[in-house]
Amino acid sequence: MKKIMRFTAILAVCFGLSFTSYAQTPWDEVMMGRGEICAALIYEHSSWDQYWEGSYLRENANIGTFTRQTAMPMIAMGLTKKINLIASVPYINTKASGGTQAGQSGFQDLSLSVKVDWLQRQLGNGKLLFLTNAHFSTPVGNYLSDYMPFSLGTGAPELGFRGIGGYKMDNGLVFRASFAYLWRGQTEVERDYYYENGSVYSSFMNVPNALNFHGAIGYWAFDNRLRMEATFMSLNCLTGDDIRSYNRPQPTNKMEVSQVGAWVQYFIKSDQGLGALAYFNQTINGRNVGKATTIGLGLTYQLKVY
Amino acid sequence: MKKLKIFYKYLFLLTFTVSSCIEETPNYYEFEGYGFETLDENGGTWKTILVSTPTQINIPQPEATSSAAYQGELNAVKQQMSGLTPSQTEAVNYWTNNPVLRWNEIALELAAKYNLIPGPNADGTYTLPNPANPVGPPSFPFAHPPYTSRMLAYLSVAQFDALVVAWHYKYQFNRPSPYLVDNSIKPAYSPSHLPSYPSDGAAIATVSKEILTVMFPLEAIYLEKKYQEHLASLVHAGINVPSDITAGNIIGTEVVKLAKQRASTDGMAKAQTPKPVSDSIANAAFERFGWKWQNMETPQRPVGLTPLFGKVKMWNVPTVEEVRPGPPPVPGSVEFEKDAAELRKFASHMTISQRRIANWWEDGLGSYTPPGHWNKFAKEAIVKAKLNPLRSARIFAYMNTAIMDAGVACWDTKYYYHYPRPIETIAGFKTILGTPNFPAYTSGHSTFSAAGAEVLAHFFPSDAAQFRAWAEEAAVSRLYGGIHYRFDAEVGIAQGKNVGAYAVNRAKNDGAQ
C-alpha cells in the first residue's frame, strides 16, 4: 500500500474552476515511498444543463448543455517516505451546445502540492492516520477568467492548507475526512469597472476564499490492489456576490457546491508498471455553479528512481 | 520533520507576501476636494437648456450676514462641525466640493445595477419591465444603453441648468461662505470666493435625487439617503448655512419640473413597441432592402430593443434624418464579403491585444454601458482640470445630450436599415461577446463613443487626440468581439462625430467660451 499513489477526482464544478488545480490527493491518506515517481494522465468529462443563479436552479437555452473536458498530466514523487510532492497542469476545453458564444481551450493552473505524513498509529483493529497537504496554484498562459461560464479557471493564485484524518481498519475499510482552507488571490480582468453589489473601479477582482471538505468511506480489496470509495465533497466560498438575474457569472461570485461520488482504482503491486482509475461525481446542491455530472478516467505509470 | 516546519513557515510567509500586494478595489473615484481653476463669475449668464432664463425661478432675498438670523445659522454650523462623527467626516470627504461627480457616479452605479436583460418565462415568452409595476419581475428599468444615455442626459441637463440659475443668484446676492464671514470656521475643502447663497451643492442634490428617482423608482429610499447625507455634508464641511441649502433646494425643485415635463413627452414611453409594430418595421426594411435582422436567442425575443428610440426627441439635432447615413453593403456583395472575411479572421486568430480591446470596451449587460464609460472619462478629465461644479455640469450636459442624440440617430439607422448581425450572415459563427438584441448597422458603441469624444475633444483640446483614439478603439472592439462589421463601426464613427458637432456648436454659443 505504501507504494501506491492515487489521483483525485477533479472537481470540475463551479463553472469550471480552479478546484481542478490541486488535483492530487490533497484529501486522502495515501503516500508514495521514497524515490518513487508516478506519472498520470487523466481525462475528465463534466457537463451540466442547469445551474444555480444564487440559490435558484435554472436552465438557459442559450447555453444548453455546457461541457468541460479536461486532460490532466500529473506527476508525483516520494521525496521521502513521509513527504510527497505533486505537480499538475490541466488542459481544458469548454463549450456550450446552445447560443452563439465561443468556447475556450488552453492550459489552466499549475498546481504544486506538498503532502506530509505526520502520524500512523495502531489503535484497536486499525491505524489512526493524520496528514497535511499544502498547495499553491497559479494560472499559466493568459486565459481570461472574466468570461464565465466558458473561462478555464478563476485566474487567481490559490494557497491551500489541509488536514487529513483517517482510520484504516485491518480488514480493508477506510474512513477519512479532510478539511481545507483555500486562500485565493485576485484575478486581473480586461475591464476597469465592474459591479459587485455596487460599483468597483478596478481591473482586479477578489476571488473569495473558501472552505473545502472531503469525506470518504473506502474499501481495499484483492490484497490492496483495488480501491473503491464512496465520496462526498463540499466547497463553500466565504464571501462573494450572487449571479444576477439572467446575467453571467464572474470570479467574485460566492460559489458553493456539494457533490457525491464514487472512485475505483487499480494499483500495481510491483515497483514499476501501469495502473488505472475511474471516478464519477454528481453535484447535488450548489450556489452560482453548474449542476454538473462528471466522469473521469486515468492511467498511471509508476517507477522507482532511487 | 524540522525541515517541514521550515517549509510551512515559508508557505505562511508567502501568504502574507502575496496578501500585501493585493490591488485596491475602490467603490468610487478617489480624489480630494480641490481648488477650482476658475469661478466663472458670469456663469449665471450662460445659456440654459430647459430653463428659459434664470429669473424664471425665484428664490428669497437672503438675510445679511450681519443679521441675527444669519448669525444664529453660523452658530448652528459651528456647533455641528465641532461634533462630527467619523461617518460624517467620511461623508464630507466623499462628497467633495464638486458633488456633480458623485451624483454622476451614483447614476452610473444604478445603470450597472439595472442593466440586466429580462430572461424568458417558463413558457418561453418574455415579460418587459413595466414602469407601472417597477418591482416586476422583471424589475424596472432595464437600463440598456439607450435608456442609460437618456437618463444621463436628463440628469446632466438638470444639473447644468440648476447651476446656471444658482450662479445667477450667487453673484446677484454675493453672500460669502460661512468661513469667510467667521474665520473660526475651517472649511473641509479649499477656500473659495464663490458666493454661498444659494447652495450649488443643494441644487445639485435636489435635481440629482429627483431625476434619478424618476429613472430608477425602486431606488427612492437609497437616493433619499444619499441626498440627506449630501445636504448634511454641506454644513459639516463648513461651506453652507441652512438657508443657502433651502434656496438651492428651491432651484433644484423648479428645474426638475421642467425636466420631468420634457421627459414625459419625449417619445421614450413608445420606444419599446409591441410585436405588430416591430414586425411592420422589419417588413418595411425587408421590402426596401431585401433583408431584415432577427433575434437569434433561444427562445427568440419577439421584439428588438427599443425599435422606436430613433423617434425620441433629440437635444441638439433638429431632425434625425439629417444624421442618417446611406445604406450598408448588400449581404453577399463583394464589399460585404470582405468585411465578413475579416471577422472570420479575427475570430480564428484572436490576439491577446484584440481580446483585451474587445473586453475593455464591451460595457455590456451588467455594466454602466458605453455612455457610462464616457462619463467616467469626463469625470477624470474634470478632476484633472480642476473644474468647478458649473463647468463640470456643462461638460456633462453637452456630452450626455450628444451621446443620447447619437443613440437616437444610431437607433433610427438600426431600425431603418434593419441590418442582420454577423451570427446571422456567417454560418456557424461564434463570438466572444454576446450579440445584442438589435440590428447591426450602425454600431452603437461607435456612435456613442464618437459623439462623446467630439464633445470631450472640444472641452479638453490638449487631450483631443486621446479621446478620438479611444472612440476608434471602442468602434473596432466590436469587430474583435465578432458582433459588428467594419462598415457598422466606420459609419457609426462618422455618424457619432456628425451628431457630436451639433452639441459642440451649441456649446460654442452658450456664452461660456
mmCIF file with all atom_site columns, C-alpha atoms in Angstrom, chain B residues 396-488:
data_model
loop_
_atom_site.group_PDB
_atom_site.id
_atom_site.type_symbol
_atom_site.label_atom_id
_atom_site.label_alt_id
_atom_site.label_comp_id
_atom_site.label_asym_id
_atom_site.label_entity_id
_atom_site.label_seq_id
_atom_site.pdbx_PDB_ins_code
_atom_site.Cartn_x
_atom_site.Cartn_y
_atom_site.Cartn_z
_atom_site.occupancy
_atom_site.B_iso_or_equiv
_atom_site.pdbx_formal_charge
_atom_site.auth_seq_id
_atom_site.auth_comp_id
_atom_site.auth_asym_id
_atom_site.auth_atom_id
_atom_site.pdbx_PDB_model_num
ATOM 1  C CA . PHE B 1 396 ? -21.625 66.521 -18.794 1.00 0.00 ? 396 PHE B CA 1
ATOM 2  C CA . ALA B 1 397 ? -24.686 68.264 -20.224 1.00 0.00 ? 397 ALA B CA 1
ATOM 3  C CA . TYR B 1 398 ? -23.236 68.729 -23.693 1.00 0.00 ? 398 TYR B CA 1
ATOM 4  C CA . MET B 1 399 ? -21.570 65.330 -23.703 1.00 0.00 ? 399 MET B CA 1
ATOM 5  C CA . ASN B 1 400 ? -24.605 63.439 -22.468 1.00 0.00 ? 400 ASN B CA 1
ATOM 6  C CA . THR B 1 401 ? -27.047 65.204 -24.770 1.00 0.00 ? 401 THR B CA 1
ATOM 7  C CA . ALA B 1 402 ? -24.663 64.466 -27.634 1.00 0.00 ? 402 ALA B CA 1
ATOM 8  C CA . ILE B 1 403 ? -24.418 60.838 -26.548 1.00 0.00 ? 403 ILE B CA 1
ATOM 9  C CA . MET B 1 404 ? -28.178 60.482 -26.268 1.00 0.00 ? 404 MET B CA 1
ATOM 10 C CA . ASP B 1 405 ? -28.622 62.151 -29.652 1.00 0.00 ? 405 ASP B CA 1
ATOM 11 C CA . ALA B 1 406 ? -26.066 59.718 -31.029 1.00 0.00 ? 406 ALA B CA 1
ATOM 12 C CA . GLY B 1 407 ? -28.148 56.901 -29.583 1.00 0.00 ? 407 GLY B CA 1
ATOM 13 C CA . VAL B 1 408 ? -31.305 58.249 -31.156 1.00 0.00 ? 408 VAL B CA 1
ATOM 14 C CA . ALA B 1 409 ? -29.572 58.678 -34.511 1.00 0.00 ? 409 ALA B CA 1
ATOM 15 C CA . CYS B 1 410 ? -27.999 55.249 -34.321 1.00 0.00 ? 410 CYS B CA 1
ATOM 16 C CA . TRP B 1 411 ? -31.281 53.570 -33.376 1.00 0.00 ? 411 TRP B CA 1
ATOM 17 C CA . ASP B 1 412 ? -33.084 55.329 -36.190 1.00 0.00 ? 412 ASP B CA 1
ATOM 18 C CA . THR B 1 413 ? -30.457 53.928 -38.545 1.00 0.00 ? 413 THR B CA 1
ATOM 19 C CA . LYS B 1 414 ? -30.534 50.482 -36.961 1.00 0.00 ? 414 LYS B CA 1
ATOM 20 C CA . TYR B 1 415 ? -34.260 50.036 -37.437 1.00 0.00 ? 415 TYR B CA 1
ATOM 21 C CA . TYR B 1 416 ? -34.446 51.866 -40.731 1.00 0.00 ? 416 TYR B CA 1
ATOM 22 C CA . TYR B 1 417 ? -31.894 49.522 -42.338 1.00 0.00 ? 417 TYR B CA 1
ATOM 23 C CA . HIS B 1 418 ? -32.625 46.577 -40.013 1.00 0.00 ? 418 HIS B CA 1
ATOM 24 C CA . TYR B 1 419 ? -29.323 45.001 -40.921 1.00 0.00 ? 419 TYR B CA 1
ATOM 25 C CA . PRO B 1 420 ? -28.516 41.423 -39.793 1.00 0.00 ? 420 PRO B CA 1
ATOM 26 C CA . ARG B 1 421 ? -25.728 40.608 -37.346 1.00 0.00 ? 421 ARG B CA 1
ATOM 27 C CA . PRO B 1 422 ? -22.627 38.538 -38.197 1.00 0.00 ? 422 PRO B CA 1
ATOM 28 C CA . ILE B 1 423 ? -24.029 35.487 -36.368 1.00 0.00 ? 423 ILE B CA 1
ATOM 29 C CA . GLU B 1 424 ? -26.907 35.574 -38.875 1.00 0.00 ? 424 GLU B CA 1
ATOM 30 C CA . THR B 1 425 ? -24.937 36.091 -42.057 1.00 0.00 ? 425 THR B CA 1
ATOM 31 C CA . ILE B 1 426 ? -21.847 33.959 -41.322 1.00 0.00 ? 426 ILE B CA 1
ATOM 32 C CA . ALA B 1 427 ? -22.718 30.283 -40.960 1.00 0.00 ? 427 ALA B CA 1
ATOM 33 C CA . GLY B 1 428 ? -21.607 28.727 -37.672 1.00 0.00 ? 428 GLY B CA 1
ATOM 34 C CA . PHE B 1 429 ? -20.066 31.973 -36.441 1.00 0.00 ? 429 PHE B CA 1
ATOM 35 C CA . LYS B 1 430 ? -19.250 32.078 -32.719 1.00 0.00 ? 430 LYS B CA 1
ATOM 36 C CA . THR B 1 431 ? -18.323 35.228 -30.845 1.00 0.00 ? 431 THR B CA 1
ATOM 37 C CA . ILE B 1 432 ? -16.549 36.150 -27.619 1.00 0.00 ? 432 ILE B CA 1
ATOM 38 C CA . LEU B 1 433 ? -19.079 38.901 -26.894 1.00 0.00 ? 433 LEU B CA 1
ATOM 39 C CA . GLY B 1 434 ? -22.818 38.419 -26.624 1.00 0.00 ? 434 GLY B CA 1
ATOM 40 C CA . THR B 1 435 ? -24.710 39.658 -29.681 1.00 0.00 ? 435 THR B CA 1
ATOM 41 C CA . PRO B 1 436 ? -27.145 42.404 -28.633 1.00 0.00 ? 436 PRO B CA 1
ATOM 42 C CA . ASN B 1 437 ? -30.872 42.335 -29.291 1.00 0.00 ? 437 ASN B CA 1
ATOM 43 C CA . PHE B 1 438 ? -30.991 44.911 -32.105 1.00 0.00 ? 438 PHE B CA 1
ATOM 44 C CA . PRO B 1 439 ? -29.821 45.310 -35.705 1.00 0.00 ? 439 PRO B CA 1
ATOM 45 C CA . ALA B 1 440 ? -26.162 45.789 -36.572 1.00 0.00 ? 440 ALA B CA 1
ATOM 46 C CA . TYR B 1 441 ? -25.868 48.932 -38.684 1.00 0.00 ? 441 TYR B CA 1
ATOM 47 C CA . THR B 1 442 ? -24.656 51.353 -37.347 1.00 0.00 ? 442 THR B CA 1
ATOM 48 C CA . SER B 1 443 ? -22.666 50.309 -34.288 1.00 0.00 ? 443 SER B CA 1
ATOM 49 C CA . GLY B 1 444 ? -23.989 51.864 -31.082 1.00 0.00 ? 444 GLY B CA 1
ATOM 50 C CA . HIS B 1 445 ? -20.581 51.775 -29.415 1.00 0.00 ? 445 HIS B CA 1
ATOM 51 C CA . SER B 1 446 ? -19.119 53.678 -32.351 1.00 0.00 ? 446 SER B CA 1
ATOM 52 C CA . THR B 1 447 ? -21.762 56.395 -32.471 1.00 0.00 ? 447 THR B CA 1
ATOM 53 C CA . PHE B 1 448 ? -21.963 56.871 -28.686 1.00 0.00 ? 448 PHE B CA 1
ATOM 54 C CA . SER B 1 449 ? -18.188 56.971 -28.428 1.00 0.00 ? 449 SER B CA 1
ATOM 55 C CA . ALA B 1 450 ? -17.533 59.280 -31.371 1.00 0.00 ? 450 ALA B CA 1
ATOM 56 C CA . ALA B 1 451 ? -20.142 61.741 -30.122 1.00 0.00 ? 451 ALA B CA 1
ATOM 57 C CA . GLY B 1 452 ? -18.692 61.620 -26.595 1.00 0.00 ? 452 GLY B CA 1
ATOM 58 C CA . ALA B 1 453 ? -15.159 62.004 -27.925 1.00 0.00 ? 453 ALA B CA 1
ATOM 59 C CA . GLU B 1 454 ? -16.053 65.006 -30.097 1.00 0.00 ? 454 GLU B CA 1
ATOM 60 C CA . VAL B 1 455 ? -17.541 66.858 -27.144 1.00 0.00 ? 455 VAL B CA 1
ATOM 61 C CA . LEU B 1 456 ? -14.668 65.991 -24.811 1.00 0.00 ? 456 LEU B CA 1
ATOM 62 C CA . ALA B 1 457 ? -12.161 66.904 -27.529 1.00 0.00 ? 457 ALA B CA 1
ATOM 63 C CA . HIS B 1 458 ? -13.784 70.327 -27.731 1.00 0.00 ? 458 HIS B CA 1
ATOM 64 C CA . PHE B 1 459 ? -13.658 70.918 -23.978 1.00 0.00 ? 459 PHE B CA 1
ATOM 65 C CA . PHE B 1 460 ? -10.220 69.372 -23.429 1.00 0.00 ? 460 PHE B CA 1
ATOM 66 C CA . PRO B 1 461 ? -8.319  70.230 -26.623 1.00 0.00 ? 461 PRO B CA 1
ATOM 67 C CA . SER B 1 462 ? -4.970  69.041 -25.285 1.00 0.00 ? 462 SER B CA 1
ATOM 68 C CA . ASP B 1 463 ? -6.426  65.544 -24.892 1.00 0.00 ? 463 ASP B CA 1
ATOM 69 C CA . ALA B 1 464 ? -8.468  65.615 -28.091 1.00 0.00 ? 464 ALA B CA 1
ATOM 70 C CA . ALA B 1 465 ? -6.328  63.062 -29.892 1.00 0.00 ? 465 ALA B CA 1
ATOM 71 C CA . GLN B 1 466 ? -6.617  60.668 -26.988 1.00 0.00 ? 466 GLN B CA 1
ATOM 72 C CA . PHE B 1 467 ? -10.417 60.887 -26.833 1.00 0.00 ? 467 PHE B CA 1
ATOM 73 C CA . ARG B 1 468 ? -10.736 60.327 -30.569 1.00 0.00 ? 468 ARG B CA 1
ATOM 74 C CA . ALA B 1 469 ? -8.325  57.406 -30.441 1.00 0.00 ? 469 ALA B CA 1
ATOM 75 C CA . TRP B 1 470 ? -10.415 55.856 -27.695 1.00 0.00 ? 470 TRP B CA 1
ATOM 76 C CA . ALA B 1 471 ? -13.551 56.217 -29.789 1.00 0.00 ? 471 ALA B CA 1
ATOM 77 C CA . GLU B 1 472 ? -11.808 54.492 -32.690 1.00 0.00 ? 472 GLU B CA 1
ATOM 78 C CA . GLU B 1 473 ? -10.724 51.708 -30.385 1.00 0.00 ? 473 GLU B CA 1
ATOM 79 C CA . ALA B 1 474 ? -14.248 51.341 -28.986 1.00 0.00 ? 474 ALA B CA 1
ATOM 80 C CA . ALA B 1 475 ? -15.511 51.034 -32.560 1.00 0.00 ? 475 ALA B CA 1
ATOM 81 C CA . VAL B 1 476 ? -13.022 48.411 -33.673 1.00 0.00 ? 476 VAL B CA 1
ATOM 82 C CA . SER B 1 477 ? -13.533 46.473 -30.434 1.00 0.00 ? 477 SER B CA 1
ATOM 83 C CA . ARG B 1 478 ? -16.895 45.347 -31.778 1.00 0.00 ? 478 ARG B CA 1
ATOM 84 C CA . LEU B 1 479 ? -15.175 43.703 -34.743 1.00 0.00 ? 479 LEU B CA 1
ATOM 85 C CA . TYR B 1 480 ? -12.856 41.796 -32.438 1.00 0.00 ? 480 TYR B CA 1
ATOM 86 C CA . GLY B 1 481 ? -15.900 40.812 -30.412 1.00 0.00 ? 481 GLY B CA 1
ATOM 87 C CA . GLY B 1 482 ? -17.494 39.403 -33.574 1.00 0.00 ? 482 GLY B CA 1
ATOM 88 C CA . ILE B 1 483 ? -20.707 41.365 -33.305 1.00 0.00 ? 483 ILE B CA 1
ATOM 89 C CA . HIS B 1 484 ? -20.199 44.171 -35.869 1.00 0.00 ? 484 HIS B CA 1
ATOM 90 C CA . TYR B 1 485 ? -18.812 44.518 -39.377 1.00 0.00 ? 485 TYR B CA 1
ATOM 91 C CA . ARG B 1 486 ? -16.207 47.159 -40.115 1.00 0.00 ? 486 ARG B CA 1
ATOM 92 C CA . PHE B 1 487 ? -18.740 49.215 -42.052 1.00 0.00 ? 487 PHE B CA 1
ATOM 93 C CA . ASP B 1 488 ? -21.022 49.313 -38.958 1.00 0.00 ? 488 ASP B CA 1
#
